[in-house]
PDB file of C-alpha atoms in Angstrom:
ATOM      1  CA  MET A1125      53.145 -83.580  81.640  1.00 78.00           C
ATOM      2  CA  GLN A1126      54.801 -82.837  84.943  1.00 78.00           C
ATOM      3  CA  GLU A1127      51.486 -82.978  86.710  1.00 90.00           C
ATOM      4  CA  ALA A1128      50.787 -86.316  85.504  1.00 93.00           C
ATOM      5  CA  PHE A1129      53.612 -87.793  87.859  1.00 95.00           C
ATOM      6  CA  SER A1130      52.312 -85.732  90.904  1.00 97.00           C
ATOM      7  CA  LEU A1131      50.471 -87.660  93.656  1.00 98.00           C
ATOM      8  CA  SER A1132      49.093 -84.352  95.034  1.00 97.00           C
ATOM      9  CA  GLY A1133      45.881 -84.937  96.849  1.00 96.00           C
ATOM     10  CA  ARG A1134      46.138 -88.753  96.662  1.00 98.00           C
ATOM     11  CA  ARG A1135      45.630 -90.818  99.842  1.00 98.00           C
ATOM     12  CA  ALA A1136      47.903 -93.882 100.122  1.00 98.00           C
ATOM     13  CA  LEU A1137      48.268 -96.824 102.470  1.00 99.00           C
ATOM     14  CA  ILE A1138      51.578 -98.491 102.389  1.00 98.00           C
ATOM     15  CA  THR A1139      52.358-101.713 104.450  1.00 98.00           C
ATOM     16  CA  GLY A1140      55.701-102.739 105.732  1.00 98.00           C
ATOM     17  CA  ALA A1141      56.636 -99.016 105.790  1.00 98.00           C
ATOM     18  CA  SER A1142      58.812 -98.884 108.860  1.00 97.00           C
ATOM     19  CA  ARG A1143      61.996 -99.576 106.958  1.00 96.00           C
ATOM     20  CA  GLY A1144      63.643-100.703 103.581  1.00 96.00           C
ATOM     21  CA  ILE A1145      61.426-100.566 100.625  1.00 97.00           C
ATOM     22  CA  GLY A1146      58.190 -99.628 102.240  1.00 98.00           C
ATOM     23  CA  ARG A1147      59.815 -96.857 104.092  1.00 98.00           C
ATOM     24  CA  GLY A1148      61.280 -95.515 100.723  1.00 98.00           C
ATOM     25  CA  ILE A1149      57.795 -95.813  99.129  1.00 98.00           C
ATOM     26  CA  ALA A1150      56.113 -93.966 101.933  1.00 98.00           C
ATOM     27  CA  LEU A1151      58.581 -91.096 101.850  1.00 98.00           C
ATOM     28  CA  ALA A1152      58.663 -90.912  98.019  1.00 98.00           C
ATOM     29  CA  PHE A1153      54.757 -90.661  98.048  1.00 98.00           C
ATOM     30  CA  ALA A1154      54.901 -87.975 100.594  1.00 98.00           C
ATOM     31  CA  GLU A1155      57.311 -85.999  98.443  1.00 97.00           C
ATOM     32  CA  ALA A1156      55.183 -86.469  95.449  1.00 97.00           C
ATOM     33  CA  GLY A1157      52.428 -84.850  97.402  1.00 97.00           C
ATOM     34  CA  ALA A1158      50.443 -87.771  98.774  1.00 98.00           C
ATOM     35  CA  ASP A1159      48.902 -88.104 102.267  1.00 98.00           C
ATOM     36  CA  VAL A1160      50.001 -91.458 103.676  1.00 98.00           C
ATOM     37  CA  ALA A1161      48.877 -94.034 106.218  1.00 98.00           C
ATOM     38  CA  ILE A1162      51.942 -96.336 107.116  1.00 98.00           C
ATOM     39  CA  ALA A1163      51.539 -99.660 108.630  1.00 98.00           C
ATOM     40  CA  ALA A1164      54.053-102.029 110.248  1.00 98.00           C
ATOM     41  CA  THR A1165      54.627-104.010 113.447  1.00 97.00           C
ATOM     42  CA  ASP A1166      57.264-101.706 114.905  1.00 97.00           C
ATOM     43  CA  SER A1167      55.489 -98.565 116.260  1.00 97.00           C
ATOM     44  CA  ARG A1168      58.618 -96.694 117.197  1.00 97.00           C
ATOM     45  CA  LYS A1169      59.980 -96.974 113.711  1.00 97.00           C
ATOM     46  CA  LEU A1170      56.691 -96.064 112.160  1.00 98.00           C
ATOM     47  CA  ASP A1171      56.571 -92.839 114.226  1.00 98.00           C
ATOM     48  CA  ASP A1172      60.049 -91.953 113.022  1.00 98.00           C
ATOM     49  CA  VAL A1173      58.951 -92.582 109.325  1.00 98.00           C
ATOM     50  CA  ALA A1174      55.701 -90.512 109.933  1.00 98.00           C
ATOM     51  CA  VAL A1175      57.900 -87.554 111.255  1.00 98.00           C
ATOM     52  CA  GLU A1176      60.096 -87.682 108.048  1.00 97.00           C
ATOM     53  CA  ALA A1177      56.930 -87.878 105.737  1.00 97.00           C
ATOM     54  CA  ARG A1178      55.114 -84.994 107.519  1.00 97.00           C
ATOM     55  CA  ARG A1179      58.253 -82.911 106.818  1.00 96.00           C
ATOM     56  CA  CYS A1180      57.326 -83.075 103.009  1.00 91.00           C
ATOM     57  CA  GLY A1181      54.119 -81.155 103.767  1.00 87.00           C
ATOM     58  CA  GLY A1182      51.513 -83.934 103.895  1.00 87.00           C
ATOM     59  CA  SER A1183      49.955 -85.773 106.568  1.00 96.00           C
ATOM     60  CA  ALA A1184      51.101 -89.238 107.846  1.00 98.00           C
ATOM     61  CA  HIS A1185      49.204 -91.720 109.937  1.00 98.00           C
ATOM     62  CA  PRO A1186      51.079 -94.747 111.691  1.00 98.00           C
ATOM     63  CA  ILE A1187      49.173 -97.830 112.082  1.00 98.00           C
ATOM     64  CA  THR A1188      50.692-100.607 114.109  1.00 98.00           C
ATOM     65  CA  VAL A1189      49.385-104.044 112.708  1.00 98.00           C
ATOM     66  CA  ASP A1190      50.186-107.699 112.713  1.00 97.00           C
ATOM     67  CA  LEU A1191      49.435-108.634 109.190  1.00 98.00           C
ATOM     68  CA  ALA A1192      49.194-112.370 109.992  1.00 97.00           C
ATOM     69  CA  ASP A1193      45.796-111.533 111.521  1.00 97.00           C
ATOM     70  CA  VAL A1194      43.137-111.238 108.907  1.00 98.00           C
ATOM     71  CA  ASP A1195      40.775-109.077 111.182  1.00 98.00           C
ATOM     72  CA  ALA A1196      43.741-106.885 111.861  1.00 98.00           C
ATOM     73  CA  VAL A1197      44.333-106.414 108.213  1.00 98.00           C
ATOM     74  CA  LEU A1198      40.729-105.432 107.510  1.00 98.00           C
ATOM     75  CA  ASP A1199      40.826-102.920 110.467  1.00 98.00           C
ATOM     76  CA  MET A1200      44.008-101.447 109.005  1.00 98.00           C
ATOM     77  CA  VAL A1201      42.409-100.537 105.705  1.00 98.00           C
ATOM     78  CA  ASP A1202      39.336 -99.127 107.553  1.00 98.00           C
ATOM     79  CA  ARG A1203      41.662 -96.991 109.967  1.00 98.00           C
ATOM     80  CA  ALA A1204      43.641 -95.732 107.037  1.00 98.00           C
ATOM     81  CA  HIS A1205      40.385 -94.822 105.066  1.00 98.00           C
ATOM     82  CA  SER A1206      39.187 -93.002 108.179  1.00 98.00           C
ATOM     83  CA  ALA A1207      42.336 -91.185 108.882  1.00 98.00           C
ATOM     84  CA  LEU A1208      43.025 -90.112 105.244  1.00 98.00           C
ATOM     85  CA  GLY A1209      39.395 -89.226 104.360  1.00 98.00           C
ATOM     86  CA  GLY A1210      39.467 -91.845 101.464  1.00 98.00           C
ATOM     87  CA  LEU A1211      41.868 -94.240  99.994  1.00 98.00           C
ATOM     88  CA  ASP A1212      43.244 -93.828  96.343  1.00 98.00           C
ATOM     89  CA  VAL A1213      46.228 -96.156  96.530  1.00 98.00           C
ATOM     90  CA  LEU A1214      47.290 -99.368  98.432  1.00 99.00           C
ATOM     91  CA  VAL A1215      50.789-100.628  98.414  1.00 99.00           C
ATOM     92  CA  ASN A1216      51.034-104.133  99.764  1.00 98.00           C
ATOM     93  CA  ASN A1217      54.808-104.184 100.419  1.00 98.00           C
ATOM     94  CA  ALA A1218      55.120-106.036 103.933  1.00 97.00           C
ATOM     95  CA  ALA A1219      56.670-109.496 103.513  1.00 95.00           C
ATOM     96  CA  ILE A1220      58.339-112.130 105.578  1.00 92.00           C
ATOM     97  CA  HIS A1221      61.532-113.593 103.971  1.00 85.00           C
ATOM     98  CA  GLY A1222      62.210-117.320 103.908  1.00 74.00           C
ATOM     99  CA  GLY A1223      65.169-119.415 103.020  1.00 63.00           C
ATOM    100  CA  ASP A1224      65.977-120.548  99.377  1.00 61.00           C
ATOM    101  CA  ALA A1225      65.189-124.268 100.097  1.00 63.00           C
ATOM    102  CA  SER A1226      61.642-125.382 100.230  1.00 68.00           C
ATOM    103  CA  THR A1227      62.546-128.449 102.184  1.00 71.00           C
ATOM    104  CA  ASP A1228      64.027-126.281 104.909  1.00 77.00           C
ATOM    105  CA  THR A1229      60.832-124.260 105.646  1.00 82.00           C
ATOM    106  CA  SER A1230      58.867-125.488 108.675  1.00 87.00           C
ATOM    107  CA  ALA A1231      55.123-125.625 108.925  1.00 89.00           C
ATOM    108  CA  GLU A1232      55.128-122.546 111.191  1.00 90.00           C
ATOM    109  CA  GLU A1233      57.368-120.531 108.865  1.00 90.00           C
ATOM    110  CA  PHE A1234      55.207-121.609 105.846  1.00 90.00           C
ATOM    111  CA  GLU A1235      51.983-120.704 107.353  1.00 94.00           C
ATOM    112  CA  ARG A1236      53.208-117.316 108.581  1.00 94.00           C
ATOM    113  CA  MET A1237      54.853-116.599 105.071  1.00 94.00           C
ATOM    114  CA  VAL A1238      51.617-117.261 103.390  1.00 96.00           C
ATOM    115  CA  ASN A1239      49.527-115.289 105.749  1.00 97.00           C
ATOM    116  CA  VAL A1240      51.716-112.242 105.658  1.00 97.00           C
ATOM    117  CA  ASN A1241      52.886-112.375 102.026  1.00 97.00           C
ATOM    118  CA  LEU A1242      49.693-113.462 100.292  1.00 98.00           C
ATOM    119  CA  ARG A1243      46.697-113.675 102.360  1.00 98.00           C
ATOM    120  CA  ALA A1244      47.090-110.129 103.883  1.00 98.00           C
ATOM    121  CA  PRO A1245      47.512-108.445 100.450  1.00 98.00           C
ATOM    122  CA  VAL A1246      44.487-110.436  99.142  1.00 98.00           C
ATOM    123  CA  PHE A1247      42.260-109.317 102.023  1.00 98.00           C
ATOM    124  CA  ALA A1248      43.685-105.700 102.250  1.00 98.00           C
ATOM    125  CA  ALA A1249      42.965-105.460  98.549  1.00 98.00           C
ATOM    126  CA  GLN A1250      39.439-106.750  98.932  1.00 98.00           C
ATOM    127  CA  ARG A1251      38.738-104.100 101.658  1.00 98.00           C
ATOM    128  CA  ALA A1252      40.539-101.246  99.826  1.00 98.00           C
ATOM    129  CA  GLY A1253      38.747-102.271  96.669  1.00 98.00           C
ATOM    130  CA  ALA A1254      35.325-101.816  98.167  1.00 98.00           C
ATOM    131  CA  TYR A1255      36.338 -98.103  98.989  1.00 98.00           C
ATOM    132  CA  MET A1256      37.730 -97.627  95.500  1.00 98.00           C
ATOM    133  CA  ARG A1257      34.823 -99.063  93.647  1.00 98.00           C
ATOM    134  CA  ALA A1258      32.413 -96.739  95.479  1.00 97.00           C
ATOM    135  CA  VAL A1259      34.258 -93.861  93.897  1.00 98.00           C
ATOM    136  CA  GLY A1260      35.114 -95.534  90.622  1.00 98.00           C
ATOM    137  CA  ARG A1261      38.986 -95.211  90.730  1.00 98.00           C
ATOM    138  CA  GLY A1262      41.941 -96.561  92.456  1.00 98.00           C
ATOM    139  CA  VAL A1263      45.334 -98.188  92.352  1.00 98.00           C
ATOM    140  CA  ILE A1264      46.674-101.379  94.134  1.00 99.00           C
ATOM    141  CA  ILE A1265      50.494-102.012  94.038  1.00 99.00           C
ATOM    142  CA  ASN A1266      51.643-105.348  95.054  1.00 98.00           C
ATOM    143  CA  ILE A1267      55.497-105.651  95.929  1.00 98.00           C
ATOM    144  CA  SER A1268      56.712-108.982  94.509  1.00 97.00           C
ATOM    145  CA  SER A1269      60.274-110.401  94.053  1.00 93.00           C
ATOM    146  CA  THR A1270      62.348-111.752  91.454  1.00 90.00           C
ATOM    147  CA  ALA A1271      62.413-114.932  93.620  1.00 87.00           C
ATOM    148  CA  ALA A1272      59.007-115.475  91.929  1.00 88.00           C
ATOM    149  CA  ALA A1273      60.734-115.637  88.556  1.00 86.00           C
ATOM    150  CA  ARG A1274      63.531-117.909  89.964  1.00 81.00           C
ATOM    151  CA  GLY A1275      61.421-120.343  91.633  1.00 78.00           C
ATOM    152  CA  LEU A1276      63.223-119.712  94.844  1.00 78.00           C
ATOM    153  CA  GLY A1277      61.721-121.763  97.793  1.00 86.00           C
ATOM    154  CA  VAL A1278      58.436-121.128  99.496  1.00 90.00           C
ATOM    155  CA  TYR A1279      59.070-117.284  99.494  1.00 91.00           C
ATOM    156  CA  GLY A1280      59.220-117.470  95.531  1.00 92.00           C
ATOM    157  CA  ALA A1281      56.273-119.786  95.415  1.00 93.00           C
ATOM    158  CA  VAL A1282      54.087-117.237  97.392  1.00 95.00           C
ATOM    159  CA  LYS A1283      55.381-114.276  95.637  1.00 96.00           C
ATOM    160  CA  SER A1284      54.306-116.116  92.262  1.00 96.00           C
ATOM    161  CA  GLY A1285      50.907-116.525  93.942  1.00 97.00           C
ATOM    162  CA  LEU A1286      50.864-112.684  94.539  1.00 98.00           C
ATOM    163  CA  GLU A1287      51.671-111.883  90.859  1.00 97.00           C
ATOM    164  CA  SER A1288      48.962-114.375  89.681  1.00 98.00           C
ATOM    165  CA  PHE A1289      46.562-112.486  91.990  1.00 98.00           C
ATOM    166  CA  THR A1290      47.703-109.245  90.527  1.00 98.00           C
ATOM    167  CA  GLU A1291      46.964-110.250  87.011  1.00 98.00           C
ATOM    168  CA  GLY A1292      43.533-111.633  87.952  1.00 98.00           C
ATOM    169  CA  LEU A1293      42.330-108.714  90.032  1.00 98.00           C
ATOM    170  CA  ALA A1294      43.428-106.289  87.427  1.00 98.00           C
ATOM    171  CA  ARG A1295      41.082-108.157  84.974  1.00 98.00           C
ATOM    172  CA  GLU A1296      38.265-108.227  87.338  1.00 98.00           C
ATOM    173  CA  TRP A1297      38.445-104.655  88.603  1.00 98.00           C
ATOM    174  CA  GLY A1298      39.578-102.882  85.454  1.00 98.00           C
ATOM    175  CA  PRO A1299      35.957-102.034  84.407  1.00 98.00           C
ATOM    176  CA  ALA A1300      35.396-100.465  87.864  1.00 98.00           C
ATOM    177  CA  GLY A1301      38.284 -97.973  87.181  1.00 98.00           C
ATOM    178  CA  ILE A1302      40.797 -99.756  89.494  1.00 98.00           C
ATOM    179  CA  ARG A1303      44.202-100.582  88.194  1.00 98.00           C
ATOM    180  CA  VAL A1304      46.228-103.370  89.794  1.00 98.00           C
ATOM    181  CA  VAL A1305      50.018-103.704  89.233  1.00 98.00           C
ATOM    182  CA  ALA A1306      53.015-105.490  90.783  1.00 98.00           C
ATOM    183  CA  ILE A1307      56.537-104.501  91.153  1.00 98.00           C
ATOM    184  CA  GLN A1308      59.346-107.206  91.062  1.00 96.00           C
ATOM    185  CA  PRO A1309      62.343-105.892  92.898  1.00 95.00           C
ATOM    186  CA  GLY A1310      65.825-107.651  92.424  1.00 91.00           C
ATOM    187  CA  LEU A1311      68.600-107.344  94.811  1.00 89.00           C
ATOM    188  CA  ILE A1312      67.792-103.993  96.913  1.00 92.00           C
ATOM    189  CA  SER A1313      69.982-102.815  99.664  1.00 90.00           C
ATOM    190  CA  THR A1314      68.049-103.258 102.986  1.00 87.00           C
ATOM    191  CA  ASP A1315      68.659-104.875 106.380  1.00 83.00           C
ATOM    192  CA  ALA A1316      67.564-108.226 104.775  1.00 77.00           C
ATOM    193  CA  THR A1317      70.617-107.993 102.246  1.00 77.00           C
ATOM    194  CA  ALA A1318      73.179-106.874 104.797  1.00 79.00           C
ATOM    195  CA  SER A1319      74.906-110.381 105.146  1.00 81.00           C
ATOM    196  CA  LEU A1320      75.152-110.591 101.455  1.00 77.00           C
ATOM    197  CA  GLU A1321      76.619-107.244 100.920  1.00 83.00           C
ATOM    198  CA  ARG A1322      79.300-108.205 103.477  1.00 86.00           C
ATOM    199  CA  ASP A1323      80.228-111.298 101.321  1.00 84.00           C
ATOM    200  CA  SER A1324      82.393-110.059  98.572  1.00 86.00           C
ATOM    201  CA  GLU A1325      82.331-113.256  96.829  1.00 88.00           C
ATOM    202  CA  ARG A1326      78.577-113.669  96.588  1.00 86.00           C
ATOM    203  CA  LEU A1327      78.103-109.895  95.989  1.00 85.00           C
ATOM    204  CA  GLU A1328      80.593-110.030  92.822  1.00 88.00           C
ATOM    205  CA  ARG A1329      78.529-113.086  91.596  1.00 87.00           C
ATOM    206  CA  PHE A1330      75.290-110.991  91.907  1.00 82.00           C
ATOM    207  CA  LEU A1331      76.746-108.025  90.254  1.00 87.00           C
ATOM    208  CA  SER A1332      78.121-110.108  87.451  1.00 88.00           C
ATOM    209  CA  GLN A1333      74.631-111.046  86.614  1.00 86.00           C
ATOM    210  CA  THR A1334      73.254-107.532  86.633  1.00 89.00           C
ATOM    211  CA  HIS A1335      73.354-105.239  83.573  1.00 93.00           C
ATOM    212  CA  LEU A1336      73.758-101.990  85.633  1.00 94.00           C
ATOM    213  CA  GLY A1337      76.491-103.635  87.838  1.00 91.00           C
ATOM    214  CA  ARG A1338      75.124-102.277  91.157  1.00 92.00           C
ATOM    215  CA  ILE A1339      72.855-103.186  93.894  1.00 92.00           C
ATOM    216  CA  GLY A1340      69.511-101.436  93.929  1.00 93.00           C
ATOM    217  CA  GLN A1341      68.365 -98.901  96.547  1.00 96.00           C
ATOM    218  CA  PRO A1342      64.931 -98.422  98.097  1.00 97.00           C
ATOM    219  CA  ARG A1343      64.530 -95.325  96.165  1.00 97.00           C
ATOM    220  CA  ASP A1344      64.680 -97.358  92.844  1.00 97.00           C
ATOM    221  CA  VAL A1345      61.488 -99.152  93.837  1.00 98.00           C
ATOM    222  CA  ALA A1346      60.083 -96.050  95.227  1.00 98.00           C
ATOM    223  CA  GLY A1347      60.440 -94.418  91.843  1.00 98.00           C
ATOM    224  CA  ALA A1348      58.640 -96.992  90.057  1.00 98.00           C
ATOM    225  CA  ALA A1349      55.780 -96.984  92.685  1.00 98.00           C
ATOM    226  CA  VAL A1350      55.337 -93.284  92.329  1.00 98.00           C
ATOM    227  CA  PHE A1351      55.018 -93.590  88.578  1.00 98.00           C
ATOM    228  CA  LEU A1352      52.554 -96.567  88.858  1.00 98.00           C
ATOM    229  CA  ALA A1353      50.333 -94.789  91.219  1.00 98.00           C
ATOM    230  CA  SER A1354      50.244 -91.573  89.117  1.00 98.00           C
ATOM    231  CA  ASP A1355      48.150 -90.575  86.228  1.00 98.00           C
ATOM    232  CA  ALA A1356      51.219 -90.900  84.103  1.00 98.00           C
ATOM    233  CA  ALA A1357      50.471 -94.802  84.315  1.00 98.00           C
ATOM    234  CA  SER A1358      46.700 -94.393  83.831  1.00 98.00           C
ATOM    235  CA  PHE A1359      46.677 -96.970  80.998  1.00 98.00           C
ATOM    236  CA  ILE A1360      48.921 -99.426  82.711  1.00 98.00           C
ATOM    237  CA  THR A1361      47.325-102.376  84.581  1.00 98.00           C
ATOM    238  CA  GLY A1362      47.808-106.067  85.039  1.00 98.00           C
ATOM    239  CA  VAL A1363      51.632-105.926  84.737  1.00 97.00           C
ATOM    240  CA  VAL A1364      54.547-107.082  86.695  1.00 97.00           C
ATOM    241  CA  LEU A1365      57.396-104.549  86.434  1.00 97.00           C
ATOM    242  CA  PRO A1366      60.957-105.887  87.187  1.00 95.00           C
ATOM    243  CA  VAL A1367      63.024-103.318  88.967  1.00 96.00           C
ATOM    244  CA  SER A1368      66.216-105.457  89.082  1.00 93.00           C
ATOM    245  CA  GLY A1369      69.010-103.447  87.152  1.00 93.00           C
ATOM    246  CA  GLY A1370      68.568-105.954  84.419  1.00 90.00           C
ATOM    247  CA  ARG A1371      69.597-108.967  86.303  1.00 82.00           C
ATOM    248  CA  VAL A1372      69.844-112.196  84.525  1.00 67.00           C
ATOM    249  CA  TYR A1373      69.937-115.655  86.177  1.00 62.00           C
ATOM    250  CA  LYS A1374      72.587-118.226  85.359  1.00 51.00           C
ATOM    251  CA  LEU A1375      71.829-121.801  86.378  1.00 40.00           C
TER     252      LEU A1375
END
C-alpha cells in the first residue's frame, strides 16, 4: 500500500510555487518522488524553491510567468511539458487575494482576480488536459478556499466558480482517465495571514471556531495534495476536500 502514496516518476506543474501553500506542495511532491515544474512571478524565490526541491533527488524547473496573461499560461504548460518530458499532474494554486467586501473591489482588482484565480486555471487545465488525454491519464488539483463556502466577497465568488469548474471538468474528462479535484484550505499560516496572526483577538475568534484549535500549515494542504495526486486516490474525482481543521462559521 505504501507504493500507492508515492509520486515516484510523476511529473507535476505547480503554480504559485514560490511561497506559502504552493511552495509547500512543490516540496512535498519532490519529497514523494515527483519531478516538478514550479511557476510564479518571483524568479528569485522560484530559484530558491527549485534548489530545495532538487535536494530531494528529483528535477525542478522554475518558470517565471504572469498568470493574468492567457498566452503566458498556455506557454507555461507547454514549457513544463517539454522540461519534464510529459505532464501527469497540474496543481492550480496561484491566486490573488481580495477584500471581504464585494463593494470595496475596484474594476481593476476584479479583473485581475478573475484572470488569475479562475481564467488561468481554466486555460491551464485545457492545455494540460490535451497532453493528459493523449496518454489516457492525469490529475488536475485546483486550490480553492473556504471563502467559497462563506460567500466572502469577490474572492469567494471566484473560488466558488473554480469549484464549479472542478466538478464539471471531472464529469467531462473522467472517461478519458483524468481526475479533477479541488482542495479548500481554511486558515493557513502564510505571508497573507501574518496580520491576522498578530491580532490576538481575531486569532482567538478564528481558533474558537476550529475543531483542532490551531492554524493550519502549508504542509497540511501539501499532504492532501500528495494524496490526491497519488494512486491511493485513484477512485476520487469531482470532489472539494476541506482542509480547515474542522472550522465552522458562526454568523
